[in-house]
mmCIF file of C-alpha atoms (C1' of nucleotides) in Angstrom:
data_model
loop_
_atom_site.group_PDB
_atom_site.id
_atom_site.type_symbol
_atom_site.label_atom_id
_atom_site.label_comp_id
_atom_site.label_asym_id
_atom_site.label_seq_id
_atom_site.Cartn_x
_atom_site.Cartn_y
_atom_site.Cartn_z
ATOM 1 C CA MET A 1 -45.928 -21.703 0.477
ATOM 2 C CA THR A 2 -45.498 -18.412 2.177
ATOM 3 C CA GLN A 3 -46.803 -16.346 -0.654
ATOM 4 C CA GLN A 4 -45.398 -12.960 -1.428
ATOM 5 C CA ALA A 5 -48.156 -10.699 -0.325
ATOM 6 C CA ASP A 6 -49.471 -7.602 -2.064
ATOM 7 C CA PHE A 7 -48.451 -5.832 1.314
ATOM 8 C CA ASN A 8 -45.321 -3.512 1.705
ATOM 9 C CA VAL A 9 -44.690 -1.581 4.954
ATOM 10 C CA LEU A 10 -42.900 1.146 2.754
ATOM 11 C CA THR A 11 -46.123 2.009 1.119
ATOM 12 C CA GLU A 12 -47.778 4.792 2.818
ATOM 13 C CA THR A 13 -51.506 3.483 2.601
ATOM 14 C CA CYS A 14 -50.521 -0.082 3.213
ATOM 15 C CA PRO A 15 -52.554 -1.536 6.287
ATOM 16 C CA SER A 16 -49.362 -3.593 7.245
ATOM 17 C CA ARG A 17 -47.881 -0.271 8.242
ATOM 18 C CA THR A 18 -50.300 0.242 10.907
ATOM 19 C CA SER A 19 -49.392 -3.138 12.435
ATOM 20 C CA LEU A 20 -45.769 -2.244 12.228
ATOM 21 C CA SER A 21 -46.318 1.046 13.732
ATOM 22 C CA ARG A 22 -47.798 -0.953 16.730
ATOM 23 C CA ILE A 23 -45.310 -3.879 17.095
ATOM 24 C CA ALA A 24 -42.356 -1.524 16.160
ATOM 25 C CA ASN A 25 -42.536 0.107 19.784
ATOM 26 C CA LYS A 26 -40.442 -0.414 22.956
ATOM 27 C CA TRP A 27 -43.287 -0.892 25.443
ATOM 28 C CA THR A 28 -45.026 -3.481 22.818
ATOM 29 C CA ALA A 29 -41.655 -5.412 22.551
ATOM 30 C CA MET A 30 -41.041 -5.521 26.245
ATOM 31 C CA VAL A 31 -44.526 -6.822 26.983
ATOM 32 C CA VAL A 32 -44.476 -9.295 24.393
ATOM 33 C CA ILE A 33 -40.906 -10.577 25.193
ATOM 34 C CA VAL A 34 -42.136 -10.952 29.054
ATOM 35 C CA LEU A 35 -45.393 -12.767 27.952
ATOM 36 C CA GLY A 36 -43.219 -15.391 25.987
ATOM 37 C CA ALA A 37 -42.502 -16.918 29.301
ATOM 38 C CA GLY A 38 -46.219 -17.795 29.591
ATOM 39 C CA ARG A 39 -49.440 -16.623 31.131
ATOM 40 C CA MET A 40 -49.026 -13.862 33.631
ATOM 41 C CA ARG A 41 -51.069 -11.299 35.754
ATOM 42 C CA PHE A 42 -51.308 -7.712 35.148
ATOM 43 C CA GLY A 43 -49.354 -6.847 38.212
ATOM 44 C CA ASP A 44 -46.815 -9.410 37.613
ATOM 45 C CA LEU A 45 -46.333 -8.053 34.042
ATOM 46 C CA ARG A 46 -46.090 -4.606 35.466
ATOM 47 C CA ALA A 47 -43.151 -5.641 37.626
ATOM 48 C CA ALA A 48 -41.389 -7.321 35.119
ATOM 49 C CA VAL A 49 -41.462 -4.586 32.561
ATOM 50 C CA GLN A 50 -39.668 -2.116 34.956
ATOM 51 C CA GLY A 51 -40.992 1.392 34.673
ATOM 52 C CA ILE A 52 -44.012 0.888 32.797
ATOM 53 C CA SER A 53 -46.923 2.804 34.241
ATOM 54 C CA PRO A 54 -50.275 0.953 34.789
ATOM 55 C CA LYS A 55 -52.014 3.354 32.146
ATOM 56 C CA VAL A 56 -49.449 2.510 29.380
ATOM 57 C CA LEU A 57 -49.466 -1.090 30.361
ATOM 58 C CA THR A 58 -53.320 -1.206 30.011
ATOM 59 C CA GLY A 59 -53.133 0.683 26.705
ATOM 60 C CA THR A 60 -50.472 -1.541 25.334
ATOM 61 C CA LEU A 61 -52.404 -4.799 26.421
ATOM 62 C CA ARG A 62 -55.674 -3.585 24.854
ATOM 63 C CA ASP A 63 -53.952 -2.695 21.394
ATOM 64 C CA LEU A 64 -52.294 -6.219 21.482
ATOM 65 C CA GLU A 65 -55.608 -7.766 22.400
ATOM 66 C CA ARG A 66 -57.475 -6.077 19.734
ATOM 67 C CA ASP A 67 -54.587 -6.914 16.990
ATOM 68 C CA GLY A 68 -55.286 -10.759 18.171
ATOM 69 C CA LEU A 69 -51.983 -11.117 19.744
ATOM 70 C CA VAL A 70 -52.720 -11.172 23.243
ATOM 71 C CA ALA A 71 -55.682 -12.890 25.329
ATOM 72 C CA ARG A 72 -57.196 -11.524 28.308
ATOM 73 C CA TYR A 73 -58.761 -13.710 31.024
ATOM 74 C CA ALA A 74 -60.685 -11.666 33.789
ATOM 75 C CA TYR A 75 -61.810 -13.325 36.753
ATOM 76 C CA ALA A 76 -64.959 -11.880 38.780
ATOM 77 C CA GLU A 77 -63.009 -12.246 42.301
ATOM 78 C CA ILE A 78 -62.186 -9.755 44.848
ATOM 79 C CA PRO A 79 -59.563 -8.473 44.775
ATOM 80 C CA PRO A 80 -59.814 -8.770 40.968
ATOM 81 C CA ARG A 81 -57.533 -11.200 38.843
ATOM 82 C CA VAL A 82 -56.871 -10.697 35.336
ATOM 83 C CA GLU A 83 -54.331 -12.735 33.386
ATOM 84 C CA TYR A 84 -52.626 -12.382 29.900
ATOM 85 C CA GLU A 85 -51.388 -14.801 27.419
ATOM 86 C CA LEU A 86 -49.978 -14.727 24.067
ATOM 87 C CA THR A 87 -52.276 -16.142 21.217
ATOM 88 C CA ALA A 88 -50.550 -18.403 18.506
ATOM 89 C CA LEU A 89 -50.259 -15.242 16.373
ATOM 90 C CA GLY A 90 -48.756 -13.663 19.119
ATOM 91 C CA HIS A 91 -46.272 -16.363 19.524
ATOM 92 C CA THR A 92 -45.056 -15.921 16.051
ATOM 93 C CA LEU A 93 -44.519 -12.311 16.940
ATOM 94 C CA HIS A 94 -42.467 -13.182 20.094
ATOM 95 C CA THR A 95 -39.447 -14.337 18.003
ATOM 96 C CA PRO A 96 -38.532 -11.370 15.840
ATOM 97 C CA LEU A 97 -39.056 -9.151 19.161
ATOM 98 C CA HIS A 98 -37.327 -11.260 21.167
ATOM 99 C CA ALA A 99 -34.267 -11.327 18.667
ATOM 100 C CA LEU A 100 -34.667 -7.280 18.539
ATOM 101 C CA GLY A 101 -34.267 -7.417 22.528
ATOM 102 C CA ARG A 102 -31.489 -9.614 22.283
ATOM 103 C CA TRP A 103 -29.713 -7.259 19.574
ATOM 104 C CA ALA A 104 -29.934 -4.349 22.093
ATOM 105 C CA GLU A 105 -28.356 -6.357 25.086
ATOM 106 C CA GLU A 106 -25.609 -7.584 23.056
ATOM 107 C CA ASN A 107 -24.663 -4.649 21.154
ATOM 108 C CA ILE A 108 -25.126 -1.981 23.866
ATOM 109 C CA PRO A 109 -21.206 -1.789 24.355
ATOM 110 C CA GLU A 110 -20.717 -0.702 20.619
ATOM 111 C CA VAL A 111 -23.491 1.501 20.699
ATOM 112 C CA LEU A 112 -22.496 3.219 23.721
ATOM 113 C CA ALA A 113 -18.943 3.622 22.372
ATOM 114 C CA ALA A 114 -20.195 5.050 19.092
ATOM 115 C CA ARG A 115 -22.381 7.625 21.075
ATOM 116 C CA GLU A 116 -19.457 8.731 23.024
ATOM 117 C CA ALA A 117 -17.048 9.002 20.003
ATOM 118 C CA TYR A 118 -19.965 11.012 18.321
ATOM 119 C CA ASP A 119 -20.564 13.338 21.164
ATOM 120 C CA THR A 120 -17.097 14.309 21.912
ATOM 121 C CA LEU A 121 -16.250 15.498 18.343
ATOM 122 C CA ARG A 122 -19.245 17.523 17.817
ATOM 123 C CA MET B 1 -20.089 -18.559 22.657
ATOM 124 C CA THR B 2 -22.618 -15.529 22.859
ATOM 125 C CA GLN B 3 -22.165 -14.863 26.418
ATOM 126 C CA GLN B 4 -25.163 -13.798 28.462
ATOM 127 C CA ALA B 5 -24.400 -10.109 29.049
ATOM 128 C CA ASP B 6 -25.112 -8.357 32.432
ATOM 129 C CA PHE B 7 -27.501 -6.295 30.348
ATOM 130 C CA ASN B 8 -31.174 -6.749 30.278
ATOM 131 C CA VAL B 9 -33.662 -4.505 28.417
ATOM 132 C CA LEU B 10 -36.313 -5.058 31.215
ATOM 133 C CA THR B 11 -34.328 -3.465 33.802
ATOM 134 C CA GLU B 12 -35.265 0.273 34.057
ATOM 135 C CA THR B 13 -31.882 1.644 34.506
ATOM 136 C CA CYS B 14 -30.013 -0.672 31.831
ATOM 137 C CA PRO B 15 -28.432 1.362 28.843
ATOM 138 C CA SER B 16 -29.732 -1.624 26.618
ATOM 139 C CA ARG B 17 -33.145 0.079 27.096
ATOM 140 C CA THR B 18 -32.199 3.300 25.732
ATOM 141 C CA SER B 19 -31.046 1.471 22.577
ATOM 142 C CA LEU B 20 -34.142 -0.629 22.366
ATOM 143 C CA SER B 21 -36.149 2.618 22.684
ATOM 144 C CA ARG B 22 -34.643 3.848 19.574
ATOM 145 C CA ILE B 23 -34.574 0.777 17.423
ATOM 146 C CA ALA B 24 -38.082 -0.246 18.515
ATOM 147 C CA ASN B 25 -39.591 2.530 16.473
ATOM 148 C CA LYS B 26 -41.564 2.540 13.027
ATOM 149 C CA TRP B 27 -39.371 4.996 11.336
ATOM 150 C CA THR B 28 -36.049 3.660 12.272
ATOM 151 C CA ALA B 29 -37.147 0.171 11.336
ATOM 152 C CA MET B 30 -38.513 1.372 8.017
ATOM 153 C CA VAL B 31 -35.239 3.290 7.365
ATOM 154 C CA VAL B 32 -32.975 0.558 8.280
ATOM 155 C CA ILE B 33 -34.838 -1.766 6.143
ATOM 156 C CA VAL B 34 -34.697 0.437 3.144
ATOM 157 C CA LEU B 35 -30.786 1.228 3.751
ATOM 158 C CA GLY B 36 -30.267 -2.707 3.818
ATOM 159 C CA ALA B 37 -30.428 -2.599 0.047
ATOM 160 C CA GLY B 38 -27.162 -0.387 -0.089
ATOM 161 C CA ARG B 39 -25.859 3.179 0.047
ATOM 162 C CA MET B 40 -28.648 5.922 -0.899
ATOM 163 C CA ARG B 41 -29.114 9.656 -1.133
ATOM 164 C CA PHE B 42 -31.223 11.403 1.254
ATOM 165 C CA GLY B 43 -33.897 12.199 -1.295
ATOM 166 C CA ASP B 44 -34.049 8.612 -2.630
ATOM 167 C CA LEU B 45 -34.513 7.488 1.100
ATOM 168 C CA ARG B 46 -37.281 9.841 1.451
ATOM 169 C CA ALA B 47 -38.996 8.615 -1.625
ATOM 170 C CA ALA B 48 -38.431 5.037 -0.335
ATOM 171 C CA VAL B 49 -39.975 5.426 2.951
ATOM 172 C CA GLN B 50 -43.317 6.660 1.904
ATOM 173 C CA GLY B 51 -44.929 9.441 3.995
ATOM 174 C CA ILE B 52 -41.623 10.322 6.205
ATOM 175 C CA SER B 53 -41.205 14.149 6.485
ATOM 176 C CA PRO B 54 -37.640 15.748 5.950
ATOM 177 C CA LYS B 55 -37.630 16.678 9.559
ATOM 178 C CA VAL B 56 -38.166 13.083 10.713
ATOM 179 C CA LEU B 57 -35.989 11.658 8.345
ATOM 180 C CA THR B 58 -33.217 13.886 9.220
ATOM 181 C CA GLY B 59 -33.929 13.368 13.299
ATOM 182 C CA THR B 60 -33.960 9.410 12.555
ATOM 183 C CA LEU B 61 -30.459 9.242 10.609
ATOM 184 C CA ARG B 62 -28.944 11.486 13.043
ATOM 185 C CA ASP B 63 -29.830 9.447 15.866
ATOM 186 C CA LEU B 64 -28.824 6.121 13.688
ATOM 187 C CA GLU B 65 -25.448 7.868 13.079
ATOM 188 C CA ARG B 66 -24.885 8.787 16.589
ATOM 189 C CA ASP B 67 -25.342 4.893 17.613
ATOM 190 C CA GLY B 68 -22.889 3.898 15.004
ATOM 191 C CA LEU B 69 -25.522 2.211 12.654
ATOM 192 C CA VAL B 70 -25.306 4.318 9.753
ATOM 193 C CA ALA B 71 -22.381 6.454 8.228
ATOM 194 C CA ARG B 72 -23.172 9.750 6.410
ATOM 195 C CA TYR B 73 -21.127 11.002 3.421
ATOM 196 C CA ALA B 74 -21.515 14.443 2.368
ATOM 197 C CA TYR B 75 -20.190 16.092 -0.796
ATOM 198 C CA ALA B 76 -19.649 19.616 -1.136
ATOM 199 C CA GLU B 77 -21.312 20.165 -4.482
ATOM 200 C CA ILE B 78 -24.048 22.279 -5.889
ATOM 201 C CA PRO B 79 -26.936 21.042 -5.522
ATOM 202 C CA PRO B 80 -25.511 19.116 -2.338
ATOM 203 C CA ARG B 81 -25.260 15.566 -2.339
ATOM 204 C CA VAL B 82 -25.452 13.333 0.940
ATOM 205 C CA GLU B 83 -25.338 9.497 1.024
ATOM 206 C CA TYR B 84 -26.140 7.392 3.895
ATOM 207 C CA GLU B 85 -25.023 3.595 4.394
ATOM 208 C CA LEU B 86 -25.445 1.080 7.114
ATOM 209 C CA THR B 87 -22.259 0.457 9.148
ATOM 210 C CA ALA B 88 -21.190 -3.323 9.741
ATOM 211 C CA LEU B 89 -23.067 -2.884 13.171
ATOM 212 C CA GLY B 90 -26.192 -1.442 11.386
ATOM 213 C CA HIS B 91 -26.213 -4.555 9.031
ATOM 214 C CA THR B 92 -26.381 -6.840 12.144
ATOM 215 C CA LEU B 93 -29.518 -4.831 13.078
ATOM 216 C CA HIS B 94 -30.932 -5.058 9.541
ATOM 217 C CA THR B 95 -31.761 -8.653 10.195
ATOM 218 C CA PRO B 96 -34.274 -8.570 12.914
ATOM 219 C CA LEU B 97 -35.927 -5.205 11.839
ATOM 220 C CA HIS B 98 -36.502 -6.817 8.361
ATOM 221 C CA ALA B 99 -37.853 -9.907 10.184
ATOM 222 C CA LEU B 100 -40.328 -7.606 11.879
ATOM 223 C CA GLY B 101 -41.243 -5.752 8.723
ATOM 224 C CA ARG B 102 -41.900 -9.033 7.073
ATOM 225 C CA TRP B 103 -44.078 -10.322 10.023
ATOM 226 C CA ALA B 104 -46.177 -7.253 9.566
ATOM 227 C CA GLU B 105 -46.768 -7.981 5.817
ATOM 228 C CA GLU B 106 -47.313 -11.671 6.188
ATOM 229 C CA ASN B 107 -49.689 -11.556 9.131
ATOM 230 C CA ILE B 108 -51.567 -8.328 8.511
ATOM 231 C CA PRO B 109 -54.627 -10.414 7.084
ATOM 232 C CA GLU B 110 -54.905 -12.204 10.539
ATOM 233 C CA VAL B 111 -54.437 -8.861 12.381
ATOM 234 C CA LEU B 112 -57.012 -7.039 10.534
ATOM 235 C CA ALA B 113 -59.638 -9.701 11.030
ATOM 236 C CA ALA B 114 -58.956 -9.840 14.668
ATOM 237 C CA ARG B 115 -59.417 -6.114 14.817
ATOM 238 C CA GLU B 116 -62.747 -6.241 12.989
ATOM 239 C CA ALA B 117 -63.948 -9.219 15.352
ATOM 240 C CA TYR B 118 -62.944 -6.929 18.250
ATOM 241 C CA ASP B 119 -64.583 -3.755 17.274
ATOM 242 C CA THR B 120 -67.561 -5.501 16.199
ATOM 243 C CA LEU B 121 -68.470 -6.844 19.587
ATOM 244 C CA ARG B 122 -67.555 -3.911 21.713
ATOM 245 C "C1'" DC C 1 -63.790 1.192 61.401
ATOM 246 C "C1'" DC C 2 -60.234 1.271 58.571
ATOM 247 C "C1'" DC C 3 -56.886 -0.210 55.957
ATOM 248 C "C1'" DA C 4 -54.743 -3.181 52.205
ATOM 249 C "C1'" DT C 5 -55.178 -5.571 47.840
ATOM 250 C "C1'" DC C 6 -55.727 -5.495 42.431
ATOM 251 C "C1'" DG C 7 -56.408 -3.655 38.230
ATOM 252 C "C1'" DG C 8 -57.513 -0.338 36.414
ATOM 253 C "C1'" DT C 9 -59.137 5.227 35.236
ATOM 254 C "C1'" DC C 10 -58.634 10.265 35.400
ATOM 255 C "C1'" DA C 11 -56.752 14.992 34.702
ATOM 256 C "C1'" DC C 12 -52.706 17.225 33.824
ATOM 257 C "C1'" DC C 13 -48.288 18.152 31.569
ATOM 258 C "C1'" DG C 14 -44.211 17.846 28.457
ATOM 259 C "C1'" DA C 15 -42.354 15.499 24.668
ATOM 260 C "C1'" DC C 16 -42.550 13.630 20.329
ATOM 261 C "C1'" DC C 17 -44.583 13.602 15.529
ATOM 262 C "C1'" DG C 18 -46.525 15.646 11.352
ATOM 263 C "C1'" DT C 19 -47.210 19.821 8.411
ATOM 264 C "C1'" DG C 20 -46.223 23.749 5.774
ATOM 265 C "C1'" DA C 21 -42.978 27.463 5.086
ATOM 266 C "C1'" DC C 22 -38.609 28.616 4.016
ATOM 267 C "C1'" DC C 23 -33.408 28.692 3.395
ATOM 268 C "C1'" DA C 24 -28.595 28.659 0.911
ATOM 269 C "C1'" DG C 25 -25.912 28.143 -3.126
ATOM 270 C "C1'" DC C 26 -25.173 27.530 -7.774
ATOM 271 C "C1'" DC C 27 -26.857 26.451 -12.479
ATOM 272 C "C1'" DC C 28 -29.573 27.267 -16.568
ATOM 273 C "C1'" DC C 29 -32.875 29.885 -19.357
ATOM 274 C "C1'" DT C 30 -34.614 33.749 -20.941
ATOM 275 C "C1'" DA D 1 -29.611 40.647 -15.116
ATOM 276 C "C1'" DG D 2 -33.340 38.053 -13.210
ATOM 277 C "C1'" DG D 3 -36.099 34.035 -12.215
ATOM 278 C "C1'" DG D 4 -36.796 29.532 -11.435
ATOM 279 C "C1'" DG D 5 -35.079 24.678 -10.092
ATOM 280 C "C1'" DC D 6 -32.392 21.531 -7.719
ATOM 281 C "C1'" DT D 7 -30.996 19.255 -2.779
ATOM 282 C "C1'" DG D 8 -30.691 18.577 1.963
ATOM 283 C "C1'" DG D 9 -32.256 20.367 4.971
ATOM 284 C "C1'" DT D 10 -34.332 23.972 9.208
ATOM 285 C "C1'" DC D 11 -38.021 26.420 11.584
ATOM 286 C "C1'" DA D 12 -42.069 27.614 13.873
ATOM 287 C "C1'" DC D 13 -46.721 25.889 14.834
ATOM 288 C "C1'" DG D 14 -50.230 22.158 16.617
ATOM 289 C "C1'" DG D 15 -52.061 17.835 17.819
ATOM 290 C "C1'" DT D 16 -51.613 13.363 19.502
ATOM 291 C "C1'" DC D 17 -49.089 10.695 22.485
ATOM 292 C "C1'" DG D 18 -46.374 8.920 26.631
ATOM 293 C "C1'" DG D 19 -45.420 9.575 31.347
ATOM 294 C "C1'" DT D 20 -47.006 11.171 36.632
ATOM 295 C "C1'" DG D 21 -49.660 11.172 40.662
ATOM 296 C "C1'" DA D 22 -54.341 10.891 42.464
ATOM 297 C "C1'" DC D 23 -57.962 8.274 43.006
ATOM 298 C "C1'" DC D 24 -61.630 4.563 42.556
ATOM 299 C "C1'" DG D 25 -64.852 -0.042 43.786
ATOM 300 C "C1'" DA D 26 -65.463 -4.183 46.246
ATOM 301 C "C1'" DT D 27 -64.342 -7.145 49.884
ATOM 302 C "C1'" DG D 28 -61.515 -9.515 53.481
ATOM 303 C "C1'" DG D 29 -58.602 -9.070 57.720
ATOM 304 C "C1'" DG D 30 -57.258 -6.789 61.930
#
DNA sequence: CCCATCGGTCACCGACCGTGACCAGCCCCT
DNA sequence: AGGGGCTGGTCACGGTCGGTGACCGATGGG
């Protein structure tokens, strides 16, 4: 059974909150969404997640690797080749993050309309 | 059919990305999760989302209000009373964000183990 | 000899997050 | 009459984080 754990993200000191802080992040979400398609090289990832800087991509991937969500494969070639892949745990995270991305895409018309309404009357 | 929109969060200039940036955020996630339980006062919200400062809570709520996800009801009483509630659109966002929170709670043991393993060998 | 390729790192800068102090307005208590 | 409490904020201040542009090492190709 999926046991109801003693963890609660709303509790300030709960370790699950540190995890939420990391995954509830736009760059993390986009990287995980892209990696859902399969193993990918650093450069391809950078091209897929438009606008991400190498520094931020490196940092995001390292954090994901540390949390066991992404595996890193480095090949000692010249020029270097490094590939990234979701782990089994990472795949379970892909589902909710992908849903979040789809929500943003599907509901952006309503959001834009709400923003315009808000901005015009204040 | 849920039509495949022309929006793609991976595209740098797509407006859906501005929406993703806002919702893929730890404070936003926690506030929406809590508001899923129903209409709530500012002070109760602040107590429920442990550790959030009034400044950040105010800012988060205003952004959510602007995007049409939260409705604000202010009563001209002394002491003042202000209530917040998810809109219909906000409720559709509650589902994926709640899933994200649950993911964090359910998988934190594995994440903590991965972190420890990572930190010991580097 | 020099440039391109790839996966980064580094110094710098501005934006955002968190902290603590403070506010208005009316009530109640002394 | 004066002082404190209640609520939903705002403000000034710092530190941390994200973003930008320059640069790197090692090798293959022209």
